[in-house]
mmCIF file of C-alpha atoms and ligand atoms in Angstrom:
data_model
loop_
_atom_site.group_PDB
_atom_site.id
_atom_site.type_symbol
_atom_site.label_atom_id
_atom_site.label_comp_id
_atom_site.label_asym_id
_atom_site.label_seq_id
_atom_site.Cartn_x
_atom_site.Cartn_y
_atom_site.Cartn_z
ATOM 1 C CA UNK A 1 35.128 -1.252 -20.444
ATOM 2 C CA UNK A 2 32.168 -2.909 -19.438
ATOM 3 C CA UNK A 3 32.316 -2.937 -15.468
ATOM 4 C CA UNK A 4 32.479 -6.072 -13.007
ATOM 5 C CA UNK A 5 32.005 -5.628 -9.374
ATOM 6 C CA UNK A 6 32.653 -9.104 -7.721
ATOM 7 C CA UNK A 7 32.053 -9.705 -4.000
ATOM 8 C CA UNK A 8 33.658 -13.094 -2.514
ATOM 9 C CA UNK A 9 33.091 -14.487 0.841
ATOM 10 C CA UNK A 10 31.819 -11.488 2.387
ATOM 11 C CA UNK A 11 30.563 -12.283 6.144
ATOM 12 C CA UNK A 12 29.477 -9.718 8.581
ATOM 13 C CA UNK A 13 28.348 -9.982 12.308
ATOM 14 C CA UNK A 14 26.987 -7.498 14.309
ATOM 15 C CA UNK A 15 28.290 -8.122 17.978
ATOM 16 C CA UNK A 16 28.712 -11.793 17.253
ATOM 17 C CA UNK A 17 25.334 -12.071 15.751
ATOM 18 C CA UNK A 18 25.705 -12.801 11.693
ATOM 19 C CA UNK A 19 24.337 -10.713 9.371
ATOM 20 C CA UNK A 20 26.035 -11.394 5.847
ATOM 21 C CA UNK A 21 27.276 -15.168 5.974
ATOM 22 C CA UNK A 22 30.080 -15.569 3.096
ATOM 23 C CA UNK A 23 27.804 -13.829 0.293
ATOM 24 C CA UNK A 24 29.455 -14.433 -3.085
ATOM 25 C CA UNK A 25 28.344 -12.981 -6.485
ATOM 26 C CA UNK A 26 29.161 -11.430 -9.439
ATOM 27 C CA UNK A 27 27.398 -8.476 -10.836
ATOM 28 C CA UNK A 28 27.671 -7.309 -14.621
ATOM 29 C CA UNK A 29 26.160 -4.668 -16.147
ATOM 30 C CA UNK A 30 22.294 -4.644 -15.335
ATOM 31 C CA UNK A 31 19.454 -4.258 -12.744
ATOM 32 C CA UNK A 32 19.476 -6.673 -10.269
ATOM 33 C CA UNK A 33 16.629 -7.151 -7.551
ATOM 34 C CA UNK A 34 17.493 -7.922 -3.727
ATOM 35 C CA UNK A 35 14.804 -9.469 -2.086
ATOM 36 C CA UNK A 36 14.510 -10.992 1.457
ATOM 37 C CA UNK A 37 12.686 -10.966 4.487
ATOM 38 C CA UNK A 38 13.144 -7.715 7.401
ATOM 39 C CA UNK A 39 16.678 -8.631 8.803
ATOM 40 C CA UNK A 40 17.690 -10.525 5.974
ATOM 41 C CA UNK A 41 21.074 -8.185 5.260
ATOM 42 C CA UNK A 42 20.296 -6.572 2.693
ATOM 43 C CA UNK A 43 21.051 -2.537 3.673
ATOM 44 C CA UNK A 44 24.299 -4.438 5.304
ATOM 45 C CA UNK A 45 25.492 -5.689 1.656
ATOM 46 C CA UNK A 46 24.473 -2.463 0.212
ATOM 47 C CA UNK A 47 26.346 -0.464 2.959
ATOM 48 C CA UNK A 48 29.290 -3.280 2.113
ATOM 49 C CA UNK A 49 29.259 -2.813 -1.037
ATOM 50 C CA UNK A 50 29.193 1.524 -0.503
ATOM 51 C CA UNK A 51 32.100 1.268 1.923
ATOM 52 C CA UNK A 52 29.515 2.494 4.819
ATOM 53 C CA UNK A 53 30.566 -0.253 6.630
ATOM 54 C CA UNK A 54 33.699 -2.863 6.400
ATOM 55 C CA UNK A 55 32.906 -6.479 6.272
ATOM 56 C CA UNK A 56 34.781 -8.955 8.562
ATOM 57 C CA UNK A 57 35.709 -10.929 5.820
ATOM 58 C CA UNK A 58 35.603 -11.195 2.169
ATOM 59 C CA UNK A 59 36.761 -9.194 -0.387
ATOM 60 C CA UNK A 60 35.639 -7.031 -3.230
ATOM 61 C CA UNK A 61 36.366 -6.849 -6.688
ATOM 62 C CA UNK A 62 35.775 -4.082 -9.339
ATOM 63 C CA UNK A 63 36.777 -4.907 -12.378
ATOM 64 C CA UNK A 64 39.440 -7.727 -10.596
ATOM 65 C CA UNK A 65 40.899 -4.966 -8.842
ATOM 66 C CA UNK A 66 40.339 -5.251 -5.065
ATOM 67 C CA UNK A 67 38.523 -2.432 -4.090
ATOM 68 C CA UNK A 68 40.323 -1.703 -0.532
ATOM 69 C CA UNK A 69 43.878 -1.143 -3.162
ATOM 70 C CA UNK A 70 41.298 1.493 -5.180
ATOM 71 C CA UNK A 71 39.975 3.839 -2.491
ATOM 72 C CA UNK A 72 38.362 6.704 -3.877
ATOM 73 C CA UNK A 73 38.841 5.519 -7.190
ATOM 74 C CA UNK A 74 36.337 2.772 -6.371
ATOM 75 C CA UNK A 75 34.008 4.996 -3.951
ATOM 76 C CA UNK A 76 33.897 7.149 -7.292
ATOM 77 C CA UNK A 77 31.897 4.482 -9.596
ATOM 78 C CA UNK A 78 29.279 3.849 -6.971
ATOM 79 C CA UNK A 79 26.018 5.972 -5.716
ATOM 80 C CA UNK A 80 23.896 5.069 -3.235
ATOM 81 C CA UNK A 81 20.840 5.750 -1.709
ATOM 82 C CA UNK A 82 20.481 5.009 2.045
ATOM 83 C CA UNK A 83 17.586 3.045 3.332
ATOM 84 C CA UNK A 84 17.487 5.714 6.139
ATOM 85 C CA UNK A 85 16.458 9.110 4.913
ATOM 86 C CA UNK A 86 19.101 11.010 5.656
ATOM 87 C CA UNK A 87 19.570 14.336 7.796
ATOM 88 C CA UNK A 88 20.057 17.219 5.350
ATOM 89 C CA UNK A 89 16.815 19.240 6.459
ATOM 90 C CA UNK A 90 18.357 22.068 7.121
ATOM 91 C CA UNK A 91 19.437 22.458 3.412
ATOM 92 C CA UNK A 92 17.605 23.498 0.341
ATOM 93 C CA UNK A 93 17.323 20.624 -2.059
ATOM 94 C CA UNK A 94 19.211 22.407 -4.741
ATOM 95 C CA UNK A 95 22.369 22.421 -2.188
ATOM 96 C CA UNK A 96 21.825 19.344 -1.002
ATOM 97 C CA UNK A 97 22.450 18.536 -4.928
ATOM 98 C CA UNK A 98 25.374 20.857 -4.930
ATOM 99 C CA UNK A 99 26.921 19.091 -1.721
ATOM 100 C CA UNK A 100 26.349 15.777 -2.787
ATOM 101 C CA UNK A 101 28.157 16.556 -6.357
ATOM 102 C CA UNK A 102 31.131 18.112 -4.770
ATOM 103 C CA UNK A 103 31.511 15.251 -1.982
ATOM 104 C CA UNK A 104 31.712 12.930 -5.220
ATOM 105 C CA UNK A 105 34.415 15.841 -6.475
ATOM 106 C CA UNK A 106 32.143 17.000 -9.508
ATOM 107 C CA UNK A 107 32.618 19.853 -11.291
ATOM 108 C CA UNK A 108 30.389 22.902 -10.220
ATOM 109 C CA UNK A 109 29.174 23.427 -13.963
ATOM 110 C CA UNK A 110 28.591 19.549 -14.673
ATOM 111 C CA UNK A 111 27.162 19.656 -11.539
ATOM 112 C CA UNK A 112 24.804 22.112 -12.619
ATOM 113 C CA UNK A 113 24.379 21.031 -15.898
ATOM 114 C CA UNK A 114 23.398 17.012 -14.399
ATOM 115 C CA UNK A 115 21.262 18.598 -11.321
ATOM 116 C CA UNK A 116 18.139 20.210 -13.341
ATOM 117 C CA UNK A 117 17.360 17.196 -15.506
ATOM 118 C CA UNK A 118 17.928 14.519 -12.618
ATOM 119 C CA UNK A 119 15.003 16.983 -10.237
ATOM 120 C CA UNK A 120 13.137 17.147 -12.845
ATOM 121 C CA UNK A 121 13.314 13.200 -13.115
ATOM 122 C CA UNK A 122 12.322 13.046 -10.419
ATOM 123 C CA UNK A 123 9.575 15.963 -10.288
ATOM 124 C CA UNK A 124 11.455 18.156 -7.833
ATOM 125 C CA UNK A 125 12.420 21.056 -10.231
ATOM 126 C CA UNK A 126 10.076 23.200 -8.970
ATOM 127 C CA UNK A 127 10.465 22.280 -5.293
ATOM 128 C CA UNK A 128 14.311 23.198 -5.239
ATOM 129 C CA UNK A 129 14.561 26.091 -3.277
ATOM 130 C CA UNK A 130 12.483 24.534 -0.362
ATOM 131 C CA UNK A 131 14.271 23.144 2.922
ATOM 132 C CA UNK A 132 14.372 19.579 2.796
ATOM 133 C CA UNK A 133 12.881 19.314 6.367
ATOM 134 C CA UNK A 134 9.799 20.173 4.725
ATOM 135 C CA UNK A 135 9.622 17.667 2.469
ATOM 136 C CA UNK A 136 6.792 15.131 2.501
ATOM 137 C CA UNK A 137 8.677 10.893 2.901
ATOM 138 C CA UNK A 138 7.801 10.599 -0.907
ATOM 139 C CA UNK A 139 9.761 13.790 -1.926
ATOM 140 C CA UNK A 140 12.941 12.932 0.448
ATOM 141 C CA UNK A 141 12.772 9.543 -0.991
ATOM 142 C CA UNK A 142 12.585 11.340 -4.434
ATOM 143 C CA UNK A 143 15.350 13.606 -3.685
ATOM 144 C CA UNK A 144 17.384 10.394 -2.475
ATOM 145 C CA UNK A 145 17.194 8.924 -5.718
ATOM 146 C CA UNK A 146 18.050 11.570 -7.490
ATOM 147 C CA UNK A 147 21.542 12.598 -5.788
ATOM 148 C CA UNK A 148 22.260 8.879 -5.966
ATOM 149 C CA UNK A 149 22.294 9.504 -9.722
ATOM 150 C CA UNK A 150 24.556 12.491 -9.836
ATOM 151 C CA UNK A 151 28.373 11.897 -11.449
ATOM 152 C CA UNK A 152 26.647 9.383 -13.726
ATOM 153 C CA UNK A 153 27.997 6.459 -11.575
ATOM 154 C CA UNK A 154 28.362 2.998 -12.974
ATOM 155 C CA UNK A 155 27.492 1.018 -9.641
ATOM 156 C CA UNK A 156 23.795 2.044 -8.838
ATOM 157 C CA UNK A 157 22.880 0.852 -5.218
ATOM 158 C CA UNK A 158 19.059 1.863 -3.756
ATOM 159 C CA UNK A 159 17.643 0.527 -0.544
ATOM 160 C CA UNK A 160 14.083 0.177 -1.246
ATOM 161 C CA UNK A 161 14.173 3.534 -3.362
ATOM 162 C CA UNK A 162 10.067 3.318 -3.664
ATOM 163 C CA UNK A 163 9.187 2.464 0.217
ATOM 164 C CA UNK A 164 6.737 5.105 1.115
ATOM 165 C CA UNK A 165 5.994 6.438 -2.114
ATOM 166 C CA UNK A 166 2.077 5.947 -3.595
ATOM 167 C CA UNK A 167 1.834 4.627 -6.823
ATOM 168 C CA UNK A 168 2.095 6.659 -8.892
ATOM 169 C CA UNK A 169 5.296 8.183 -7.605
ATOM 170 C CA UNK A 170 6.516 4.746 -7.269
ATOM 171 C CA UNK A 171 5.935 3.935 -10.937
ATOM 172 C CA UNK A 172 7.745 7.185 -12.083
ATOM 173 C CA UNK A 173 10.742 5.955 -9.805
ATOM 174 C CA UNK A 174 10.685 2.289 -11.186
ATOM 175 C CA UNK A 175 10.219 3.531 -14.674
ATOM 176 C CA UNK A 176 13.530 5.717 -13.623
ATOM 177 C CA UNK A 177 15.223 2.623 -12.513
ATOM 178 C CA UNK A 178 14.249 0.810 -15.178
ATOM 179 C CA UNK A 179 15.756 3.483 -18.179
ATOM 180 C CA UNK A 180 19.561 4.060 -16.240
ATOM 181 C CA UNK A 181 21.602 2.556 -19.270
ATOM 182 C CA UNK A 182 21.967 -0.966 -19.018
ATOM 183 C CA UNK A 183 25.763 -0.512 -18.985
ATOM 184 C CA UNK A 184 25.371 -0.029 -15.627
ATOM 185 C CA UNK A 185 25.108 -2.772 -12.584
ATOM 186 C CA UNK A 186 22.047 -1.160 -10.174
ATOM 187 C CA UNK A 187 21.107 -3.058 -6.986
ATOM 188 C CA UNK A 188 18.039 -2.635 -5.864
ATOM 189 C CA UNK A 189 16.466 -3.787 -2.218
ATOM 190 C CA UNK A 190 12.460 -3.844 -1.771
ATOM 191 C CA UNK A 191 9.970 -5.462 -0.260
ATOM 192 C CA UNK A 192 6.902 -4.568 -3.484
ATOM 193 C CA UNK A 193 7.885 -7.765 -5.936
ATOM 194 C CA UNK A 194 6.083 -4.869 -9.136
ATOM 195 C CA UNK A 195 9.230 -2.709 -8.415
ATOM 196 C CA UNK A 196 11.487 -5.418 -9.844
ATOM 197 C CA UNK A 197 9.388 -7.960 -11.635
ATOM 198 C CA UNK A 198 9.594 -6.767 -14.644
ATOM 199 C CA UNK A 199 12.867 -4.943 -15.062
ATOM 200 C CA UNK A 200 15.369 -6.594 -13.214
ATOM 201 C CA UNK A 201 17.670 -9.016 -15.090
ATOM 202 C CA UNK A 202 18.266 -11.603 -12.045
ATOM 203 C CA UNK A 203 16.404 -11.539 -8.873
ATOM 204 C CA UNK A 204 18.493 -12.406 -5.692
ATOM 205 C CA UNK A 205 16.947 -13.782 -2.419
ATOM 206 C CA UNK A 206 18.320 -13.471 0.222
ATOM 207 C CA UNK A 207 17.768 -15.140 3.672
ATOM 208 C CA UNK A 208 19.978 -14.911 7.023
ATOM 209 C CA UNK A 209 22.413 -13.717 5.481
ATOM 210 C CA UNK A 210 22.839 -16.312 2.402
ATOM 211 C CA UNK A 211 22.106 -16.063 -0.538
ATOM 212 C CA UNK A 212 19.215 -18.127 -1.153
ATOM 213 C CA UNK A 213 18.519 -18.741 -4.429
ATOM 214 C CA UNK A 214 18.633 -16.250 -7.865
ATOM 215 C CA UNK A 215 16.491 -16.040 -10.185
ATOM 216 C CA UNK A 216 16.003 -14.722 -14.089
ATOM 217 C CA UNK A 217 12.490 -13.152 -15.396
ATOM 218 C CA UNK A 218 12.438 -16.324 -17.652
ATOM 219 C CA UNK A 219 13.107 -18.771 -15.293
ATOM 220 C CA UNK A 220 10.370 -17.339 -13.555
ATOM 221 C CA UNK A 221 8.289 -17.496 -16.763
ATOM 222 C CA UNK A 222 9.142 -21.460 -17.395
ATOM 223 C CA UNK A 223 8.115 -22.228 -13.742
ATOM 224 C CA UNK A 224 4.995 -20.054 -14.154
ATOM 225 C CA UNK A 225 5.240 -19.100 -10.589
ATOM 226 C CA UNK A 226 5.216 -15.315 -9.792
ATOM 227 C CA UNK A 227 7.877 -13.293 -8.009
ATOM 228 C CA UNK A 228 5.656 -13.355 -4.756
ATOM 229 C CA UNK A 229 4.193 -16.528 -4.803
ATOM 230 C CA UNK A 230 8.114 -17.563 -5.070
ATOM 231 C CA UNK A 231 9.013 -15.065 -2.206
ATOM 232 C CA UNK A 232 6.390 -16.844 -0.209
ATOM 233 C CA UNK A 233 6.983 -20.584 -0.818
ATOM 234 C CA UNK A 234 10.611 -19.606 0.338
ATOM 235 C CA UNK A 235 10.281 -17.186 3.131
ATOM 236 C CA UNK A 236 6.762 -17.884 3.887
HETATM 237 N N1 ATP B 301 23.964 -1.300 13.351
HETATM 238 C C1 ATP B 301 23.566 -2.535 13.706
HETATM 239 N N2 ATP B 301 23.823 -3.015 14.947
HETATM 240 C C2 ATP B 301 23.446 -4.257 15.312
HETATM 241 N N3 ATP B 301 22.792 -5.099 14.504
HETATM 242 C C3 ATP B 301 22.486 -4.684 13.272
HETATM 243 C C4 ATP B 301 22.859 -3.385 12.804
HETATM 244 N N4 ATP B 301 22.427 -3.241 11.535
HETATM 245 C C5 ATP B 301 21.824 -4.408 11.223
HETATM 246 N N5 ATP B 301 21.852 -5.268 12.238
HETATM 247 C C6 ATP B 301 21.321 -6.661 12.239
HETATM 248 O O1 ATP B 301 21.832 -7.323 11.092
HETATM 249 C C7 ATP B 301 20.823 -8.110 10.478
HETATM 250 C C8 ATP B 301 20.645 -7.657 9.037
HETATM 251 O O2 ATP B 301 20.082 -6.352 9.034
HETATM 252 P P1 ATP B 301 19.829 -5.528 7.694
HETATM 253 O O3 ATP B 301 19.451 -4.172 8.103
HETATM 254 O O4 ATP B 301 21.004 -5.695 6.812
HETATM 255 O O5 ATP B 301 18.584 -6.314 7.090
HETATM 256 P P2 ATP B 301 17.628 -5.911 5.869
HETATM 257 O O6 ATP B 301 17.527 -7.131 5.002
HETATM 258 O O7 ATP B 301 18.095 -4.677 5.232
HETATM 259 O O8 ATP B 301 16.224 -5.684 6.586
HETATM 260 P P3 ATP B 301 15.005 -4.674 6.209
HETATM 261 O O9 ATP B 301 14.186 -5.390 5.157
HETATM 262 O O10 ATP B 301 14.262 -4.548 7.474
HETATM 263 O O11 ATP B 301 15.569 -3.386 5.742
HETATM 264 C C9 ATP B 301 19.578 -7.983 11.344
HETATM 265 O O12 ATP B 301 19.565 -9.068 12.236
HETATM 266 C C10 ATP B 301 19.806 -6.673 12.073
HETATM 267 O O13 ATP B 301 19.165 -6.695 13.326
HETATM 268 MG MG1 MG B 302 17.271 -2.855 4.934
#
């Protein structure tokens, strides 16, 4: 079945301050591109849309079934990588992999069988008996994007998966991002318009909390405005 996540009304505020002001869409299979200025909500859909956090109001959908009535069953379609690296350093990366699969209740041998090609994705093969806290931002980021990938989930969310990387890492990532099957629904959040330009299906803006305006690659094309020069007429 192809999948459907649908969020309606969602609203969040953060000791009465607003953060996500009744955010409605409806994702289908494909990558979609978050954009939106520093405090726009963005990591507090994404966390919304994880379960990391509970909205105030508004409810969401995966395939029409709300997800609050699914549980685990819905928490089991989704990965996620954090905006915030997270705190693993005392672990090697290869079980940091192994934690992350059984938290998402995989089997230890497709766990093993999914964990070698995903690090070596990402170019961390050789690097997995090595203590996270000495990884360099670029390889934590690396080794983020990776475990959100284990179980083969069909919700992809990543909070600007390519922030701190240099380029070149960052165009192995986005040419990652942009080969996950497109029977999938990914999210992505960043600030660098390349990451998304020319992969993501619909581009969403998003500005105190609202969604602002979307956007398609050939909508885009028939306005002849780029991605940035968009960004910037609208948050600029
Ligand atoms: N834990 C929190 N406590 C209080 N306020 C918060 C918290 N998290 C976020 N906010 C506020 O909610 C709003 C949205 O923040 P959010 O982190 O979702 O934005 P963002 O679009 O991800 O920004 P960035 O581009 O900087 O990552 C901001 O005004 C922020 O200050
Ligand atoms: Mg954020």
């Amino acid at each position: 079945m192809q999948c459907q996540l649908e969020l309606i009304d969602i609203t969040k505020s953060y000791k009465g301050k607003l953060a996500l002001d009744h955010f409605s869409y409806r994702f289908e299979p494909g990558i979609y591109g978050l954009l939106g200025p520093n405090g726009a909500g963005k990591s507090t859909l994404m966390n919304i849309i994880t379960q990391n956090l509970k909205s105030d109001e508004g409810r969401i959908l995966l395939n029409g079934v709300d997800a609050q009535k699914l549980k685990q069953d819905y928490i089991a379609h989704i990965g996620y990588m954090p905006q915030q690296q997270s705190l693993y350093e005392n672990l090697t990366l290869l079980r940091f992999m192994y934690y992350i699969a059984a938290l998402k209740g995989m089997k230890k041998k497709e766990a093993r069988e999914q964990i070698e090609g995903l690090l070596r994705d990402v170019g961390l093969w050789e690097e997995r008996s090595r203590y996270m806290g000495g990884f360099s931002g670029g390889m934590k980021q690396r080794a983020l994007v990776a475990q959100a990938l284990l179980g083969d989930p069909d919700i992809i969310i990543l909070d600007e998966p390519t922030a701190g990387l240099d380029p070149i890492q960052r165009r192995g990532i986005r040419g990652m991002i942009g080969e996950l099957a497109q029977d999938r629904i990914v999210i992505i959040s960043t600030h660098v318009m390349a990451d998304i330009e020319a992969i993501a299906k619909e581009t969403l803006m998003l500005r105190k909390g609202k969604l602002l305006n979307k956007l398609s690659p050939e909508a885009e094309r028939l306005e002849g405005e780029s991605l940035e020069d968009m960004y910037i007429r609208l948050f600029g």
